[in-house]
Amino acid sequence: MTETVTVHPLFVRLTHWINAVAIIIMIGSGWHIFNNVPLIDGFHFPRWAVLGGDPELTYKLNKDTGFGNALLWHFAAMWVFFINGTAALIYGFATGRLRRNWLPIRPRDVAHDFREALRFHLAHDDPRIYNAVQKLSYVGVVLAALLVFASGLAIWKPVQFSWLTALFYDFQGARLAHFIGMSLIVLFLLVHVSLALLVPKTLVAMTKGSVRIATPDRPSMQPGE
Amino acid sequence: MPLYTPKRSPHRPEGFDGKALIGPHRDLLHDINRRGVLRGAVSLGALTLLSGCDISNEPHLQSVLRAISGWNDRVQAWLQNPNKLAPTYTDADVARPPRFNAFYTIDQVKPVDAASWKLELAGQIADKAPWTKDALYALPSETQITRHICVEGWDYIGKWSGVPLRPFLERIGADLKARYVGFRCFDGYYGSIDMATALHPQTILATHYDGQPVENPYGFPIRLKTPLKLGFKQPKWITSMEVTNVYPGGYWEDGGYNWFSGV
């Protein structure tokens, strides 16, 4: 027996995919900005992974190989990220959805579900219910997003918001925090996208909003079985 | 038909035409048709993972991105508190010498002849008589130890002395209600800042670094120094200054860097 259940309301799906576009643009352009004068000596992001235009064409147009375009992308997508992210968080808190779906997170459950996940034993029959590792990673990526937001503001306005920059020690400290925040988000993305591809039902849920699941009275629904 | 017709920023030139920027590459760009924009926007992988599909130079997209950059100019002008002073540091923090930066390498710096050098004045200025180096260096000077921040992400703390721009603008009878102060340089570089930043107490025409006259690779005989702007907004080897309401643009800004670029 199966039934159709709504997993994600339209507003959640919309803000999720807008955020995905904004984040990917910010990462691609941010890597290009990084490459110009790398924070870490000798480390460059590969050319194919950065956003900013074909180097030769861009040089003819702009006198640089895409740095200016990367800045344009970065400072445009930041508004999408900021407005869309704020709207999503307000919605999540106001409806109680974040609290309901993401909390509580008990360390014991995280340890248990992590072990189960490594053995591919976690149940994913009902995409409305998150396991503890999933909950932790969602809360974690929101915290990482807040870190890139605050450190980004500190890099953008180190004089007007000098107090904020001072929280990161100094300008280079804010740059490092921005880099670490980005790295955490990229790490999340790698896991998040891989798991979504492994459990395609979650992709359907985040796109169509509803999925067909087995009716819950079946014994195979027991988690961990 | 453009995907989006932006409202003109007050900081963008009149009659700005995205297509005019494309020039001889129009044919090449024509291949990247509008469907390409949609494909790129929908397919996230294509957007960043395949540089062949990078749509950054698509003219409609450029006009959208530059319109948002114009919006960012306005937001930054609004955010900038005219009474807020940039943090200052101590002698022990000062980098010696300052860091060289230009659109060419240090061995290509063209020497400026001190004897024939003049600061030319133009635009909405009552007394446009040019200034010699000696006359400028004789004006009352102020010193600041502030952080220099480059758009690329590097920074250093510098000790700059020179003529505060506000009293100098008043002295030459500049229209302080004009929107822009533009600069042209010996090496062909050019740039412009907003009047609010020009009138800020920490904005100076720097003549000295760490007590010594500004040397040739660093902008002899004067360079703009303001801790309120990114480094590329502070032209070196200045040869002329203009006060104007007509957007003067800038060397990098014309290639897409954000014009206001306040910090």
XYZ file of C-alpha atoms in Angstrom:
488
model
C 0.000 0.000 0.000
C 1.239 3.482 -0.788
C 0.045 7.002 -0.087
C 1.035 10.460 -1.396
C 2.439 12.812 1.233
C 3.518 16.457 1.039
C 7.126 16.805 2.123
C 8.079 20.414 1.292
C 5.648 23.326 0.868
C 6.101 25.473 -2.246
C 7.832 28.305 -0.333
C 10.485 25.915 1.002
C 11.138 24.421 -2.442
C 11.364 27.857 -4.048
C 13.797 29.289 -1.483
C 15.814 26.046 -1.540
C 16.494 26.191 -5.294
C 17.029 29.961 -5.387
C 19.521 29.518 -2.564
C 21.219 26.693 -4.466
C 21.741 28.958 -7.500
C 22.966 31.890 -5.357
C 25.379 29.715 -3.355
C 26.865 28.096 -6.466
C 27.352 31.497 -8.126
C 28.964 32.841 -4.952
C 31.297 29.835 -4.698
C 32.295 29.936 -8.376
C 32.926 33.685 -8.382
C 34.494 33.590 -4.927
C 37.017 30.984 -6.113
C 37.931 33.269 -9.010
C 38.432 36.197 -6.605
C 40.511 33.892 -4.372
C 42.722 32.835 -7.301
C 43.794 36.419 -8.024
C 45.811 36.607 -4.786
C 45.418 33.258 -2.997
C 44.957 33.307 0.768
C 46.833 30.000 0.854
C 50.188 30.175 -0.941
C 50.444 27.998 -4.006
C 46.824 26.841 -3.957
C 44.539 27.721 -6.880
C 41.055 26.563 -7.724
C 41.065 24.969 -11.189
C 40.120 27.225 -14.089
C 37.131 25.051 -15.075
C 35.591 25.457 -11.617
C 35.602 29.253 -11.440
C 33.088 31.756 -12.772
C 34.065 34.921 -14.638
C 34.000 34.328 -18.365
C 36.352 32.979 -20.997
C 39.763 34.481 -20.082
C 40.763 35.605 -23.595
C 37.434 37.156 -24.510
C 37.118 38.781 -21.091
C 40.616 40.252 -21.375
C 39.683 41.908 -24.665
C 36.530 43.356 -23.120
C 37.627 44.226 -19.593
C 41.461 44.364 -19.427
C 41.437 41.415 -17.009
C 40.822 37.687 -17.361
C 37.545 37.554 -15.475
C 38.269 39.014 -12.035
C 35.938 41.975 -12.672
C 33.161 39.660 -13.857
C 33.666 37.469 -10.785
C 33.243 40.551 -8.571
C 30.052 41.488 -10.454
C 28.661 37.968 -9.966
C 29.668 37.818 -6.306
C 28.162 41.188 -5.356
C 24.962 40.464 -7.305
C 24.398 36.952 -5.931
C 25.007 38.225 -2.392
C 21.670 40.059 -2.551
C 19.865 36.929 -3.723
C 21.572 34.909 -0.976
C 20.794 37.564 1.667
C 17.150 38.277 0.760
C 16.235 34.668 -0.042
C 18.102 33.315 2.998
C 16.454 35.808 5.331
C 13.011 34.950 3.907
C 13.658 31.213 4.297
C 14.826 31.560 7.908
C 11.878 33.801 8.847
C 9.484 31.279 7.264
C 11.208 28.367 8.998
C 11.072 29.984 12.409
C 7.584 31.512 12.052
C 5.947 28.255 10.977
C 7.888 26.216 13.547
C 9.097 23.993 10.698
C 12.784 24.307 11.535
C 12.209 23.465 15.183
C 9.903 20.581 14.330
C 12.039 19.021 11.597
C 15.558 19.776 12.844
C 15.300 19.601 16.640
C 16.067 18.070 19.009
C 19.509 16.743 18.074
C 20.774 14.288 20.691
C 24.485 13.352 20.581
C 23.572 9.706 21.237
C 21.280 9.674 18.186
C 23.949 11.384 16.055
C 26.509 8.715 17.037
C 24.031 5.896 16.419
C 22.755 7.245 13.083
C 26.285 8.001 11.922
C 27.314 4.379 12.492
C 24.173 3.194 10.740
C 24.793 5.552 7.822
C 28.300 4.161 7.312
C 26.791 0.688 7.022
C 24.087 1.974 4.649
C 21.504 0.826 7.181
C 19.602 4.086 7.589
C 15.963 4.001 6.549
C 14.882 6.670 4.059
C 11.342 5.449 3.516
C 9.684 8.671 4.678
C 11.507 11.810 3.456
C 9.542 13.891 5.984
C 11.562 12.391 8.818
C 15.230 13.368 9.145
C 17.832 11.253 10.899
C 20.077 12.854 13.521
C 23.105 13.238 11.219
C 20.912 14.966 8.661
C 19.509 17.334 11.307
C 22.990 18.192 12.536
C 24.262 18.903 9.029
C 21.287 21.200 8.238
C 21.776 23.198 11.425
C 25.522 23.216 10.732
C 25.197 24.546 7.196
C 22.894 27.352 8.397
C 25.560 28.303 10.956
C 28.203 28.195 8.189
C 25.963 30.442 6.062
C 25.720 32.906 8.955
C 29.533 32.791 9.240
C 30.078 33.590 5.542
C 27.471 36.344 5.799
C 29.094 38.010 8.831
C 32.678 37.578 7.568
C 31.620 38.725 4.094
C 30.169 41.904 5.569
C 33.399 42.379 7.547
C 35.443 42.094 4.317
C 33.100 44.335 2.333
C 32.934 47.133 4.956
C 36.002 46.885 7.228
C 35.843 50.640 7.965
C 32.093 51.275 8.232
C 31.669 48.045 10.258
C 35.131 48.074 11.844
C 33.680 46.501 15.032
C 32.576 43.478 13.019
C 35.972 43.131 11.327
C 37.593 43.360 14.789
C 35.502 40.328 15.861
C 37.483 38.350 13.267
C 40.751 39.828 14.656
C 41.484 41.873 11.518
C 40.812 42.090 7.775
C 42.826 38.946 6.994
C 41.089 37.162 9.879
C 37.730 37.960 8.295
C 39.053 36.672 4.966
C 40.146 33.415 6.608
C 36.751 33.030 8.337
C 35.044 33.641 4.979
C 37.200 30.920 3.429
C 36.492 28.468 6.266
C 32.737 29.175 6.039
C 32.883 28.551 2.282
C 34.801 25.292 2.826
C 32.178 24.045 5.292
C 29.397 24.863 2.831
C 31.250 23.066 0.007
C 31.754 20.042 2.262
C 28.035 20.069 3.054
C 27.182 20.400 -0.650
C 29.314 17.395 -1.607
C 27.587 15.168 0.953
C 24.147 16.708 0.424
C 24.164 16.308 -3.366
C 25.654 12.782 -3.235
C 23.002 11.604 -0.794
C 20.198 13.256 -2.762
C 21.388 11.335 -5.840
C 21.590 8.104 -3.812
C 18.034 8.605 -2.522
C 16.301 10.170 -5.555
C 13.001 10.369 -3.686
C 14.385 13.366 -1.784
C 15.032 15.160 -5.084
C 11.451 14.521 -6.149
C 10.250 15.799 -2.784
C 12.274 19.015 -3.081
C 11.051 19.610 -6.657
C 7.436 18.351 -6.875
C 6.758 18.767 -3.174
C 5.043 15.403 -2.681
C 6.120 11.772 -2.970
C 4.451 8.385 -2.752
C 5.558 6.408 0.260
C 4.659 3.027 1.731
C 1.861 3.224 4.294
C 3.402 3.479 7.746
C 1.900 0.358 9.324
C 4.298 -1.934 7.512
C 7.023 -3.481 9.663
C 9.752 -2.632 7.128
C 9.293 1.024 8.168
C 11.166 0.476 11.417
C 14.288 2.663 11.317
C 17.557 0.833 11.169
C 16.086 -2.400 9.927
C 14.511 42.650 -26.200
C 16.580 42.787 -23.008
C 15.607 40.340 -20.287
C 15.604 43.204 -17.817
C 15.808 46.969 -18.339
C 17.640 48.396 -15.347
C 17.008 51.793 -13.783
C 20.012 53.982 -14.457
C 22.393 54.504 -11.562
C 23.381 58.122 -10.933
C 26.968 56.890 -11.067
C 26.729 55.384 -14.525
C 27.547 57.362 -17.646
C 24.722 58.845 -19.667
C 24.000 56.895 -22.806
C 25.758 53.784 -21.460
C 25.275 51.044 -23.999
C 26.247 47.510 -23.081
C 26.459 46.580 -26.756
C 29.024 49.310 -27.433
C 31.358 47.566 -24.993
C 31.324 44.451 -27.102
C 32.757 46.116 -30.205
C 34.501 43.696 -32.578
C 33.462 40.641 -30.534
C 29.796 41.046 -31.347
C 29.789 38.062 -33.697
C 31.464 35.817 -31.178
C 29.008 36.841 -28.507
C 26.089 36.476 -30.855
C 26.728 32.736 -30.806
C 25.912 32.694 -27.124
C 22.228 33.287 -27.694
C 19.580 34.124 -25.174
C 18.554 30.501 -24.858
C 22.093 30.062 -23.535
C 21.237 32.318 -20.608
C 18.284 30.186 -19.652
C 20.192 26.982 -20.155
C 23.004 28.336 -18.014
C 20.677 29.583 -15.307
C 18.729 26.344 -15.124
C 21.647 23.988 -15.404
C 23.779 24.743 -12.397
C 26.472 22.353 -13.469
C 26.925 24.140 -16.767
C 27.124 27.458 -14.963
C 30.271 26.812 -13.002
C 31.566 23.382 -13.816
C 32.048 23.843 -17.539
C 33.890 27.015 -18.413
C 32.772 26.560 -22.019
C 29.257 27.444 -20.911
C 30.310 30.380 -18.757
C 27.849 33.121 -19.686
C 29.580 35.978 -17.835
C 30.101 38.099 -20.958
C 26.637 37.636 -22.434
C 25.552 41.261 -23.088
C 22.110 41.070 -21.457
C 23.574 39.411 -18.417
C 26.304 42.068 -18.283
C 23.658 44.794 -18.268
C 21.876 43.080 -15.366
C 25.105 42.569 -13.393
C 26.202 46.179 -13.972
C 22.764 47.485 -12.985
C 23.097 45.594 -9.687
C 26.582 47.088 -9.309
C 24.944 50.532 -9.719
C 22.520 49.599 -6.964
C 25.499 48.564 -4.834
C 26.981 52.060 -5.424
C 23.843 53.611 -3.941
C 23.726 51.220 -0.978
C 27.369 51.934 -0.161
C 26.920 55.728 -0.402
C 24.005 55.368 2.007
C 25.996 53.093 4.375
C 28.980 55.451 4.506
C 28.871 57.515 7.685
C 30.616 60.858 6.899
C 31.776 61.151 10.532
C 33.145 57.632 10.805
C 36.950 57.612 10.870
C 38.918 54.623 9.632
C 40.877 52.836 12.397
C 44.423 54.158 12.831
C 47.527 52.236 13.845
C 51.003 52.840 15.297
C 54.443 53.389 13.766
C 55.374 49.799 14.643
C 52.657 48.481 12.277
C 53.844 50.423 9.213
C 55.032 48.409 6.186
C 58.270 49.719 4.676
C 58.294 50.315 1.774
C 54.615 50.391 0.752
C 53.426 47.666 -1.589
C 53.744 48.447 -5.296
C 50.700 47.902 -7.447
C 49.692 49.064 -10.933
C 48.295 47.606 -14.136
C 51.897 46.819 -15.144
C 55.025 45.617 -13.357
C 57.399 47.757 -11.302
C 60.140 47.754 -13.980
C 57.729 49.454 -16.379
C 57.149 52.519 -14.178
C 57.693 55.695 -16.199
C 59.652 58.342 -14.242
C 57.877 61.662 -13.652
C 60.028 64.774 -14.135
C 59.668 66.850 -10.946
C 60.633 70.166 -12.577
C 58.078 70.056 -15.396
C 55.330 68.263 -13.443
C 52.143 70.227 -12.773
C 48.770 69.420 -11.263
C 46.226 70.612 -13.813
C 42.712 71.517 -12.614
C 39.506 71.205 -14.600
C 35.729 71.267 -14.313
C 33.728 73.106 -11.657
C 36.692 74.876 -10.051
C 36.951 78.688 -9.747
C 40.754 78.959 -9.801
C 42.088 76.501 -12.388
C 45.708 77.706 -12.198
C 47.972 74.626 -12.243
C 50.038 73.748 -9.169
C 53.732 72.974 -9.139
C 55.200 70.267 -6.926
C 56.889 72.808 -4.643
C 53.697 74.832 -4.169
C 51.713 71.686 -3.288
C 54.407 70.335 -0.966
C 54.418 73.709 0.875
C 50.730 73.427 1.866
C 49.774 72.373 5.422
C 50.100 68.608 5.721
C 48.452 65.881 7.800
C 49.672 62.374 8.643
C 47.667 59.157 8.986
C 48.596 55.547 9.719
C 45.811 53.551 8.113
C 45.116 50.220 6.437
C 45.355 50.002 2.679
C 43.021 47.302 1.330
C 43.190 45.961 -2.214
C 40.162 44.571 -4.052
C 42.246 41.399 -4.523
C 42.283 40.794 -0.773
C 45.767 41.843 0.346
C 46.379 44.713 2.745
C 49.105 46.600 4.595
C 49.329 49.449 7.057
C 50.866 52.621 5.661
C 51.952 55.975 7.047
C 50.875 58.652 4.635
C 51.270 62.437 4.861
C 49.903 65.052 2.541
C 47.449 67.811 1.754
C 43.917 67.159 3.057
C 41.666 67.241 0.002
C 38.769 69.185 1.549
C 40.672 72.414 2.401
C 42.457 72.137 -0.962
C 39.113 71.907 -2.806
C 37.859 74.904 -0.802
C 41.025 76.867 -1.545
C 40.759 76.402 -5.319
C 37.052 77.275 -5.236
C 35.727 73.852 -6.230
C 31.971 73.284 -6.340
C 31.607 71.073 -3.259
C 28.080 70.144 -4.327
C 29.314 68.491 -7.508
C 29.041 64.693 -7.545
C 32.485 63.527 -8.591
C 36.162 64.279 -8.222
C 38.043 62.694 -11.111
C 41.788 62.104 -11.502
C 44.029 61.479 -14.485
C 47.500 60.047 -14.126
C 50.898 60.149 -15.829
C 50.685 56.456 -16.766
C 47.263 56.725 -18.412
C 45.399 55.464 -15.355
C 42.275 57.375 -14.377
C 39.670 57.196 -11.649
C 37.018 59.058 -9.727
C 35.469 59.206 -6.271
C 32.231 60.576 -4.832
C 32.267 64.065 -3.302
C 31.332 62.758 0.185
C 34.547 60.707 0.276
C 36.553 63.607 -1.208
C 35.408 65.797 1.717
C 36.167 63.167 4.396
C 38.899 64.292 6.843
C 41.063 61.218 6.074
C 41.148 61.836 2.316
C 44.469 63.436 1.363
C 46.675 64.132 -1.632
C 49.609 62.154 -0.291
C 53.070 63.652 -0.775
C 55.051 61.590 1.767
C 55.284 57.993 2.940
C 56.793 57.312 6.353
C 58.265 60.843 6.444
C 59.958 60.617 3.043
C 58.621 62.053 -0.234
C 56.525 59.487 -2.127
C 59.016 57.811 -4.439
C 58.547 57.004 -8.064
C 57.198 53.468 -8.045
C 54.587 54.512 -5.463
C 53.063 57.530 -7.223
C 55.492 60.482 -7.277
C 54.807 63.337 -6.733
C 51.215 62.960 -5.455
C 48.728 60.145 -5.097
C 45.267 60.032 -3.613
C 45.134 58.372 -0.197
C 41.859 57.583 1.511
C 41.278 54.670 3.891
C 37.584 54.781 2.916
C 38.211 53.216 -0.496
C 39.811 50.113 -1.968
C 43.318 50.628 -3.357
C 42.347 50.904 -7.034
C 40.217 53.956 -6.129
C 43.378 55.825 -5.074
C 45.200 56.916 -8.236
C 48.963 57.433 -8.234
C 51.179 59.781 -10.332
C 48.232 62.213 -10.510
C 48.586 64.898 -13.200
C 45.095 66.401 -13.242
C 42.026 66.720 -11.068
C 38.499 67.492 -12.205
C 35.352 68.393 -10.258
C 32.300 67.386 -12.244
C 28.726 66.118 -12.358
C 29.481 63.973 -15.401
C 30.419 60.428 -14.370
C 34.159 60.116 -15.110
C 34.403 56.328 -14.721
C 37.730 54.687 -14.020
C 40.346 52.400 -15.539
C 39.087 49.227 -13.810
C 35.533 50.447 -13.237
C 34.986 50.629 -16.987
C 35.839 46.905 -17.063
C 33.218 46.068 -14.457
C 34.785 46.765 -11.055
C 32.281 48.342 -8.685
C 32.582 52.141 -8.923
C 31.919 53.190 -5.311
C 34.129 50.474 -3.768
C 34.014 51.966 -0.286
C 35.257 49.916 2.645
